[in-house]
Amino acid sequence: MAQIELRNIRKQFGDTTAVDGIDATISEGSYTMILGPSGCGKTTTLRMIAGLERPTEGDILMDGEVVTDKPARKRDLSLVFQNLALWDHKTVRENMEFGLKMRDIGKDERQNRIDEIAGILQIEDKLDVSPSTLSGGQQQRVALGRSLVRKPGVLLLDEPLSSLDERLRLEMRTELARIHQELDVTFVHVTHNQEDAMTIADEILLMNEGRVQQFDRALNLYHRPANEFVANFIGTPSMNLFDAEFVDDTDVYLDAGAFRLTIPEDMSDRYRGHVVEDQIRVGIRPDTLRFDARGRNGDPSFDASVSIIETFGDYNWYYLDAGLEDDIVVQSADERVMDSVGTGDSVTLSIGADRIHLFDKSSGTRIV
Ligand code: ATP
């Protein structure tokens, strides 16, 4: 196991700034995901941790030791790429054994390690066949096995699930979580898939345009997004975001133009004192809105009409015209709602005032 510290890491490729000053400490033994949209600098960050790319500025430390100038082979880590690069003319055992032979590890020790890791990966009955005879998921396990027999302190994974079909991807991601639990290894896994990150990571380093947007536990990214980018990127469907004016009159309310969200008196101090500008961005998660005319305890509410309904079996997505530029999306699993609300219906929505997110309109950072 190893702790990895990134100190103000930057990487420039000619005029392109791939990574623009990252500070992060990846905990020893954690499963950390580096997440973000295409081109945000995830792979470059992973390659710098691996020692395959040298930072233009900044330092990388492993267990407190500066490794910035240490070559990849001298770092206590192993890499699994999207392209598995297995040798089909060798057996699974030979594929797993090769790196150990290169490191002059004796025969008995090699066999012990291969047997142990093959057991954890559940490929012990495949050791004597060629990888070409295995399924995609089994080949993935062989690639993992080849890295893990080296007993690295850190395992780096670059989009290991992206070449798998949907069913296999779900199966392998559960497997990765299980394998991580059974080993004393720090996993750092690059993905653009927020669902993969949310389901298995202990911590997620969410990047955009070369910078860290939030480095946190999955639930915090969902419930307390640090800024509008995080709010929008995490969660399916995305958070509803719209402009409003914050008004602190006899009542405290958020004026979206087409409707007002009046904040109950006992909640208004949550907003007073925090909101300094009148113009703000309001964020509401689709699963926090309720089809409920009266609301509970005078919760803020607004009227809308149903434009489109999408059905997923045990829940629906409702696209609502509430007079704003974009539809408001609501996710509901309430059977009474699913049975009774149809397209074209006039409805009233309510939301707990403590579930409303507010963001600074110019910087996008979270206010409350
Ligand atoms: P993806 O999810 O699409 O793989 P990513 O988040 O991993 O993207 P990177 O591959 O790290 O992003 O790339 C970040 C930026 O740096 C991109 O603009 C990319 O074009 C650029 N870049 C990466 N590697 C190089 C390179 N070797 N030479 C020049 N530019 C590069």
Short mmCIF file of C-alpha atoms and ligand atoms in Angstrom, two decimals:
data_model
loop_
_atom_site.label_atom_id
_atom_site.label_comp_id
_atom_site.label_asym_id
_atom_site.label_seq_id
_atom_site.Cartn_x
_atom_site.Cartn_y
_atom_site.Cartn_z
CA MET A 1 0.00 0.00 0.00
CA ALA A 2 1.17 3.50 -0.62
CA GLN A 3 0.03 7.07 -0.22
CA ILE A 4 0.41 9.35 -3.23
CA GLU A 5 0.76 13.08 -2.94
CA LEU A 6 0.45 15.46 -5.88
CA ARG A 7 1.90 18.89 -5.16
CA ASN A 8 0.84 21.58 -7.60
CA ILE A 9 1.34 19.33 -10.63
CA ARG A 10 1.26 20.99 -14.04
CA LYS A 11 1.78 19.49 -17.47
CA GLN A 12 2.22 21.47 -20.64
CA PHE A 13 2.32 19.93 -24.14
CA GLY A 14 3.41 22.84 -26.36
CA ASP A 15 0.57 25.35 -26.12
CA THR A 16 -1.80 22.85 -24.48
CA THR A 17 -2.08 22.88 -20.70
CA ALA A 18 -3.16 19.31 -20.00
CA VAL A 19 -2.94 19.56 -16.19
CA ASP A 20 -3.12 22.95 -14.55
CA GLY A 21 -1.97 22.76 -10.94
CA ILE A 22 -3.31 19.73 -9.06
CA ASP A 23 -2.94 19.30 -5.32
CA ALA A 24 -4.25 16.04 -3.92
CA THR A 25 -3.33 13.35 -1.42
CA ILE A 26 -4.52 9.88 -2.39
CA SER A 27 -4.93 7.85 0.79
CA GLU A 28 -3.01 4.66 1.36
CA GLY A 29 -5.12 1.62 0.50
CA SER A 30 -8.00 3.66 -0.96
CA TYR A 31 -9.87 3.08 -4.21
CA THR A 32 -9.56 6.48 -5.84
CA MET A 33 -11.16 7.33 -9.18
CA ILE A 34 -9.95 10.16 -11.41
CA LEU A 35 -13.13 11.26 -13.18
CA GLY A 36 -13.94 13.93 -15.74
CA PRO A 37 -14.97 14.65 -19.32
CA SER A 38 -12.83 13.78 -22.33
CA GLY A 39 -9.62 15.81 -22.55
CA CYS A 40 -9.72 17.11 -18.97
CA GLY A 41 -6.26 15.68 -18.15
CA LYS A 42 -7.11 12.38 -16.39
CA THR A 43 -4.75 10.14 -18.33
CA THR A 44 -1.94 12.70 -18.20
CA THR A 45 -2.33 12.82 -14.41
CA LEU A 46 -2.21 9.02 -14.20
CA ARG A 47 0.82 8.88 -16.49
CA MET A 48 2.62 11.39 -14.28
CA ILE A 49 1.87 9.25 -11.20
CA ALA A 50 3.14 6.24 -13.17
CA GLY A 51 6.37 8.01 -14.13
CA LEU A 52 5.62 7.80 -17.87
CA GLU A 53 5.30 11.57 -18.14
CA ARG A 54 7.33 14.18 -16.26
CA PRO A 55 5.38 17.11 -14.75
CA THR A 56 6.32 20.51 -16.18
CA GLU A 57 6.02 21.81 -12.62
CA GLY A 58 5.28 20.37 -9.21
CA ASP A 59 6.22 17.22 -7.34
CA ILE A 60 4.88 13.72 -6.84
CA LEU A 61 5.51 11.91 -3.56
CA MET A 62 4.93 8.27 -2.73
CA ASP A 63 4.89 7.45 0.98
CA GLY A 64 6.51 10.81 1.65
CA GLU A 65 9.39 10.30 -0.80
CA VAL A 66 9.71 12.63 -3.81
CA VAL A 67 9.57 10.37 -6.90
CA THR A 68 9.13 13.07 -9.57
CA ASP A 69 12.37 12.09 -11.32
CA LYS A 70 12.24 8.38 -10.56
CA PRO A 71 11.59 6.23 -13.66
CA ALA A 72 8.40 4.17 -13.83
CA ARG A 73 10.13 0.83 -13.26
CA LYS A 74 11.60 2.06 -9.97
CA ARG A 75 8.25 3.18 -8.55
CA ASP A 76 6.25 0.78 -6.42
CA LEU A 77 3.35 0.58 -8.86
CA SER A 78 1.85 -1.33 -11.74
CA LEU A 79 -0.36 -0.27 -14.64
CA VAL A 80 -3.37 -1.82 -16.37
CA PHE A 81 -4.19 -0.20 -19.69
CA GLN A 82 -7.42 -0.23 -21.65
CA ASN A 83 -5.56 -2.22 -24.30
CA LEU A 84 -4.75 -5.39 -22.34
CA ALA A 85 -1.75 -6.38 -24.51
CA LEU A 86 -1.76 -10.06 -23.54
CA TRP A 87 0.40 -12.56 -25.43
CA ASP A 88 -1.80 -15.10 -27.15
CA HIS A 89 1.11 -17.44 -27.96
CA LYS A 90 1.80 -17.85 -24.24
CA THR A 91 -0.42 -19.39 -21.57
CA VAL A 92 -2.17 -17.32 -18.91
CA ARG A 93 0.43 -18.51 -16.40
CA GLU A 94 3.29 -17.45 -18.69
CA ASN A 95 1.66 -14.06 -19.20
CA MET A 96 1.48 -13.57 -15.46
CA GLU A 97 4.97 -14.96 -14.88
CA PHE A 98 6.90 -12.86 -17.39
CA GLY A 99 7.26 -9.68 -15.27
CA LEU A 100 8.35 -11.77 -12.28
CA LYS A 101 11.06 -13.51 -14.31
CA MET A 102 12.31 -10.12 -15.46
CA ARG A 103 12.68 -9.20 -11.81
CA ASP A 104 14.64 -12.36 -11.06
CA ILE A 105 12.03 -13.76 -8.70
CA GLY A 106 12.63 -17.46 -8.03
CA LYS A 107 10.44 -20.22 -9.46
CA ASP A 108 8.72 -21.25 -6.22
CA GLU A 109 7.90 -17.68 -5.30
CA ARG A 110 6.57 -17.05 -8.84
CA GLN A 111 4.28 -20.07 -8.61
CA ASN A 112 3.06 -19.10 -5.15
CA ARG A 113 2.21 -15.57 -6.22
CA ILE A 114 0.47 -16.68 -9.42
CA ASP A 115 -1.60 -19.27 -7.53
CA GLU A 116 -2.57 -16.75 -4.85
CA ILE A 117 -3.58 -13.98 -7.29
CA ALA A 118 -5.28 -16.41 -9.70
CA GLY A 119 -7.36 -17.59 -6.71
CA ILE A 120 -8.42 -14.05 -5.83
CA LEU A 121 -9.25 -13.35 -9.49
CA GLN A 122 -11.02 -16.71 -9.86
CA ILE A 123 -9.00 -17.78 -12.92
CA GLU A 124 -7.13 -20.67 -11.26
CA ASP A 125 -8.58 -23.14 -13.81
CA LYS A 126 -7.48 -21.00 -16.77
CA LEU A 127 -3.75 -20.86 -16.06
CA ASP A 128 -2.73 -23.35 -18.76
CA VAL A 129 -4.73 -22.00 -21.69
CA SER A 130 -4.04 -19.17 -24.13
CA PRO A 131 -5.72 -15.82 -23.30
CA SER A 132 -7.25 -15.91 -26.81
CA THR A 133 -9.59 -18.71 -25.67
CA LEU A 134 -10.98 -16.59 -22.80
CA SER A 135 -13.93 -14.19 -22.63
CA GLY A 136 -13.37 -10.42 -22.43
CA GLY A 137 -13.95 -10.41 -18.69
CA GLN A 138 -11.54 -13.30 -18.12
CA GLN A 139 -8.87 -11.57 -20.24
CA GLN A 140 -9.36 -8.49 -18.09
CA ARG A 141 -8.67 -10.61 -15.02
CA VAL A 142 -5.48 -11.98 -16.59
CA ALA A 143 -4.29 -8.40 -17.27
CA LEU A 144 -5.06 -7.52 -13.66
CA GLY A 145 -3.31 -10.67 -12.49
CA ARG A 146 -0.19 -9.86 -14.48
CA SER A 147 0.01 -6.52 -12.66
CA LEU A 148 -0.95 -7.82 -9.21
CA VAL A 149 1.57 -10.69 -9.02
CA ARG A 150 4.24 -8.02 -8.82
CA LYS A 151 2.72 -7.01 -5.45
CA PRO A 152 2.73 -3.30 -6.21
CA GLY A 153 1.84 -0.74 -3.54
CA VAL A 154 -0.26 1.08 -6.14
CA LEU A 155 -2.28 -0.27 -9.05
CA LEU A 156 -3.03 2.27 -11.78
CA LEU A 157 -5.96 1.51 -14.08
CA ASP A 158 -6.69 3.54 -17.22
CA GLU A 159 -10.31 3.05 -18.35
CA PRO A 160 -10.16 -0.72 -17.74
CA LEU A 161 -13.90 -1.18 -18.22
CA SER A 162 -14.50 0.88 -21.34
CA SER A 163 -13.94 -1.89 -23.90
CA LEU A 164 -16.40 -4.26 -22.19
CA ASP A 165 -20.06 -4.59 -23.11
CA GLU A 166 -22.58 -3.20 -20.62
CA ARG A 167 -23.34 -6.43 -18.73
CA LEU A 168 -19.69 -7.37 -18.40
CA ARG A 169 -18.75 -3.84 -17.39
CA LEU A 170 -21.18 -3.97 -14.43
CA GLU A 171 -19.86 -7.40 -13.45
CA MET A 172 -16.20 -6.36 -13.69
CA ARG A 173 -16.67 -3.18 -11.71
CA THR A 174 -18.15 -5.16 -8.80
CA GLU A 175 -15.21 -7.54 -9.19
CA LEU A 176 -12.72 -4.67 -9.04
CA ALA A 177 -14.27 -3.49 -5.77
CA ARG A 178 -14.08 -7.05 -4.37
CA ILE A 179 -10.47 -7.55 -5.50
CA HIS A 180 -9.49 -4.22 -3.96
CA GLN A 181 -11.03 -5.30 -0.64
CA GLU A 182 -9.00 -8.50 -0.64
CA LEU A 183 -5.66 -6.80 -1.29
CA ASP A 184 -3.52 -4.21 0.48
CA VAL A 185 -3.09 -2.11 -2.63
CA THR A 186 -3.95 1.53 -3.41
CA PHE A 187 -6.09 1.59 -6.58
CA VAL A 188 -6.08 4.70 -8.79
CA HIS A 189 -8.54 4.28 -11.64
CA VAL A 190 -9.21 6.71 -14.51
CA THR A 191 -12.73 6.84 -15.92
CA HIS A 192 -15.06 9.22 -17.74
CA ASN A 193 -18.03 7.23 -16.42
CA GLN A 194 -19.56 8.89 -13.36
CA GLU A 195 -21.64 5.83 -12.51
CA ASP A 196 -18.54 3.60 -12.30
CA ALA A 197 -16.89 6.19 -10.09
CA MET A 198 -19.91 6.73 -7.85
CA THR A 199 -20.47 3.01 -7.28
CA ILE A 200 -17.00 1.79 -6.38
CA ALA A 201 -14.67 4.64 -5.43
CA ASP A 202 -13.82 5.55 -1.84
CA GLU A 203 -12.87 8.96 -3.14
CA ILE A 204 -13.34 10.70 -6.48
CA LEU A 205 -10.98 13.28 -7.92
CA LEU A 206 -13.25 15.11 -10.34
CA MET A 207 -11.37 17.14 -12.96
CA ASN A 208 -12.29 19.66 -15.62
CA GLU A 209 -9.93 21.57 -17.92
CA GLY A 210 -6.84 20.33 -16.12
CA ARG A 211 -8.02 21.36 -12.64
CA VAL A 212 -9.53 19.56 -9.67
CA GLN A 213 -13.16 20.56 -9.24
CA GLN A 214 -13.74 18.47 -6.11
CA PHE A 215 -11.84 15.66 -4.40
CA ASP A 216 -14.25 13.97 -2.08
CA ARG A 217 -16.39 10.96 -1.21
CA ALA A 218 -19.05 10.10 -3.79
CA LEU A 219 -21.96 11.08 -1.54
CA ASN A 220 -20.46 14.51 -0.90
CA LEU A 221 -20.07 15.11 -4.62
CA TYR A 222 -23.75 14.30 -4.99
CA HIS A 223 -25.15 16.09 -1.95
CA ARG A 224 -22.68 18.95 -1.52
CA PRO A 225 -21.24 19.74 -4.96
CA ALA A 226 -18.46 22.34 -4.64
CA ASN A 227 -19.55 24.19 -7.76
CA GLU A 228 -21.93 24.21 -10.69
CA PHE A 229 -19.68 22.00 -12.82
CA VAL A 230 -19.75 19.21 -10.20
CA ALA A 231 -23.50 19.67 -9.69
CA ASN A 232 -24.09 19.26 -13.40
CA PHE A 233 -21.59 16.42 -14.02
CA ILE A 234 -22.64 14.14 -11.15
CA GLY A 235 -26.11 12.58 -11.16
CA THR A 236 -28.43 11.23 -13.84
CA PRO A 237 -30.50 13.06 -14.92
CA SER A 238 -28.41 16.18 -14.26
CA MET A 239 -29.30 18.66 -11.57
CA ASN A 240 -31.85 21.28 -12.68
CA LEU A 241 -30.01 24.62 -12.76
CA PHE A 242 -31.61 28.00 -13.41
CA ASP A 243 -31.09 31.72 -12.77
CA ALA A 244 -32.97 33.43 -9.97
CA GLU A 245 -32.95 36.56 -7.87
CA PHE A 246 -32.46 36.19 -4.15
CA VAL A 247 -34.95 38.45 -2.35
CA ASP A 248 -34.81 39.10 1.39
CA ASP A 249 -38.01 41.04 2.06
CA THR A 250 -40.72 40.25 4.61
CA ASP A 251 -40.30 36.75 3.21
CA VAL A 252 -37.12 35.23 1.85
CA TYR A 253 -37.70 33.89 -1.66
CA LEU A 254 -35.91 32.86 -4.84
CA ASP A 255 -37.51 34.59 -7.82
CA ALA A 256 -36.99 32.55 -11.00
CA GLY A 257 -39.21 34.89 -13.04
CA ALA A 258 -41.84 32.31 -13.96
CA PHE A 259 -42.27 31.25 -10.31
CA ARG A 260 -41.05 31.95 -6.80
CA LEU A 261 -39.70 29.55 -4.24
CA THR A 262 -40.67 30.99 -0.87
CA ILE A 263 -38.37 29.81 1.89
CA PRO A 264 -40.10 29.00 5.21
CA GLU A 265 -39.16 31.31 8.08
CA ASP A 266 -37.31 28.63 10.04
CA MET A 267 -35.04 27.94 7.05
CA SER A 268 -34.43 31.51 5.92
CA ASP A 269 -31.32 32.05 8.05
CA ARG A 270 -29.67 29.30 6.01
CA TYR A 271 -29.76 31.77 3.10
CA ARG A 272 -29.51 35.12 4.88
CA GLY A 273 -25.93 36.09 5.49
CA HIS A 274 -24.63 33.58 2.93
CA VAL A 275 -26.04 35.09 -0.24
CA VAL A 276 -24.31 38.36 -1.01
CA GLU A 277 -25.31 38.90 -4.65
CA ASP A 278 -28.93 39.19 -5.74
CA GLN A 279 -28.38 37.17 -8.92
CA ILE A 280 -27.74 33.51 -8.20
CA ARG A 281 -28.01 30.05 -9.73
CA VAL A 282 -30.45 27.63 -8.17
CA GLY A 283 -29.80 23.87 -8.31
CA ILE A 284 -32.41 21.20 -7.66
CA ARG A 285 -31.79 17.46 -7.97
CA PRO A 286 -34.52 15.67 -9.98
CA ASP A 287 -35.11 13.15 -7.17
CA THR A 288 -35.70 15.81 -4.50
CA LEU A 289 -38.83 17.30 -6.09
CA ARG A 290 -42.20 15.89 -5.02
CA PHE A 291 -45.54 15.94 -6.77
CA ASP A 292 -47.30 17.40 -3.77
CA ALA A 293 -49.59 20.43 -3.90
CA ARG A 294 -49.33 21.45 -0.29
CA GLY A 295 -45.79 20.39 0.47
CA ARG A 296 -44.73 19.59 3.99
CA ASN A 297 -44.47 22.35 6.59
CA GLY A 298 -44.94 25.01 3.94
CA ASP A 299 -42.10 23.78 1.74
CA PRO A 300 -41.46 25.94 -1.35
CA SER A 301 -43.61 24.89 -4.30
CA PHE A 302 -44.34 25.86 -7.92
CA ASP A 303 -46.73 24.97 -10.73
CA ALA A 304 -45.84 23.35 -14.04
CA SER A 305 -47.28 21.25 -16.86
CA VAL A 306 -45.98 17.84 -17.89
CA SER A 307 -44.29 17.88 -21.35
CA ILE A 308 -42.76 14.41 -21.62
CA ILE A 309 -42.66 11.28 -19.48
CA GLU A 310 -39.89 8.69 -19.78
CA THR A 311 -40.53 5.33 -18.16
CA PHE A 312 -37.81 3.10 -16.68
CA GLY A 313 -39.99 0.48 -14.98
CA ASP A 314 -39.63 1.27 -11.31
CA TYR A 315 -39.33 5.04 -11.79
CA ASN A 316 -40.21 7.74 -14.30
CA TRP A 317 -38.57 10.96 -15.48
CA TYR A 318 -41.01 13.85 -15.91
CA TYR A 319 -40.00 16.83 -18.09
CA LEU A 320 -41.98 19.81 -16.81
CA ASP A 321 -42.64 23.18 -18.39
CA ALA A 322 -42.52 25.63 -15.51
CA GLY A 323 -42.07 28.70 -17.74
CA LEU A 324 -38.25 28.60 -17.64
CA GLU A 325 -35.97 28.34 -20.67
CA ASP A 326 -35.27 24.63 -19.95
CA ASP A 327 -37.66 21.96 -18.72
CA ILE A 328 -37.43 21.02 -15.04
CA VAL A 329 -36.77 17.27 -14.73
CA VAL A 330 -38.24 15.24 -11.89
CA GLN A 331 -37.50 11.62 -11.07
CA SER A 332 -40.29 9.87 -9.21
CA ALA A 333 -40.70 6.29 -8.03
CA ASP A 334 -43.97 7.11 -6.24
CA GLU A 335 -46.54 4.63 -7.55
CA ARG A 336 -49.46 6.99 -7.00
CA VAL A 337 -47.71 9.59 -9.16
CA MET A 338 -46.73 7.03 -11.80
CA ASP A 339 -50.34 5.81 -12.00
CA SER A 340 -52.03 9.20 -12.10
CA VAL A 341 -49.80 11.89 -13.68
CA GLY A 342 -49.93 12.04 -17.51
CA THR A 343 -48.58 14.19 -20.33
CA GLY A 344 -50.24 17.62 -20.47
CA ASP A 345 -51.35 17.53 -16.80
CA SER A 346 -51.02 20.60 -14.61
CA VAL A 347 -49.06 19.73 -11.51
CA THR A 348 -47.62 21.34 -8.38
CA LEU A 349 -44.13 20.44 -7.20
CA SER A 350 -42.63 21.00 -3.79
CA ILE A 351 -39.14 20.65 -2.38
CA GLY A 352 -37.60 20.74 1.07
CA ALA A 353 -35.86 24.12 1.42
CA ASP A 354 -32.79 22.32 2.76
CA ARG A 355 -32.52 20.44 -0.56
CA ILE A 356 -32.08 23.58 -2.65
CA HIS A 357 -28.50 24.29 -3.78
CA LEU A 358 -27.37 27.84 -4.48
CA PHE A 359 -24.36 28.77 -6.60
CA ASP A 360 -22.62 32.05 -7.24
CA LYS A 361 -23.71 33.19 -10.69
CA SER A 362 -20.33 34.43 -11.91
CA SER A 363 -17.87 31.97 -10.33
CA GLY A 364 -20.20 28.97 -10.10
CA THR A 365 -19.00 28.13 -6.58
CA ARG A 366 -21.39 26.79 -3.99
CA ILE A 367 -23.05 29.28 -1.63
CA VAL A 368 -25.35 26.95 0.33
P1 ATP B 1 -9.86 11.11 -22.50
O1 ATP B 1 -10.91 10.77 -21.49
O2 ATP B 1 -10.41 11.58 -23.80
O3 ATP B 1 -8.78 10.08 -22.61
P2 ATP B 1 -8.25 12.69 -20.64
O4 ATP B 1 -9.08 13.38 -19.62
O5 ATP B 1 -7.56 11.46 -20.23
O6 ATP B 1 -9.12 12.46 -21.94
P3 ATP B 1 -5.66 13.61 -21.48
O7 ATP B 1 -5.45 12.44 -22.38
O8 ATP B 1 -4.90 13.66 -20.22
O9 ATP B 1 -7.20 13.79 -21.14
O10 ATP B 1 -5.38 14.92 -22.32
C1 ATP B 1 -5.50 16.25 -21.79
C2 ATP B 1 -5.12 17.23 -22.89
O11 ATP B 1 -3.73 17.12 -23.20
C3 ATP B 1 -5.86 17.04 -24.19
O12 ATP B 1 -6.11 18.30 -24.75
C4 ATP B 1 -4.87 16.27 -25.04
O13 ATP B 1 -5.09 16.52 -26.40
C5 ATP B 1 -3.55 16.82 -24.57
N1 ATP B 1 -2.47 15.82 -24.67
C6 ATP B 1 -2.38 14.66 -23.99
N2 ATP B 1 -1.25 13.99 -24.29
C7 ATP B 1 -0.59 14.76 -25.19
C8 ATP B 1 0.65 14.64 -25.91
N3 ATP B 1 1.44 13.56 -25.73
N4 ATP B 1 0.98 15.61 -26.76
C9 ATP B 1 0.20 16.70 -26.94
N5 ATP B 1 -0.98 16.90 -26.30
C10 ATP B 1 -1.37 15.94 -25.45
#
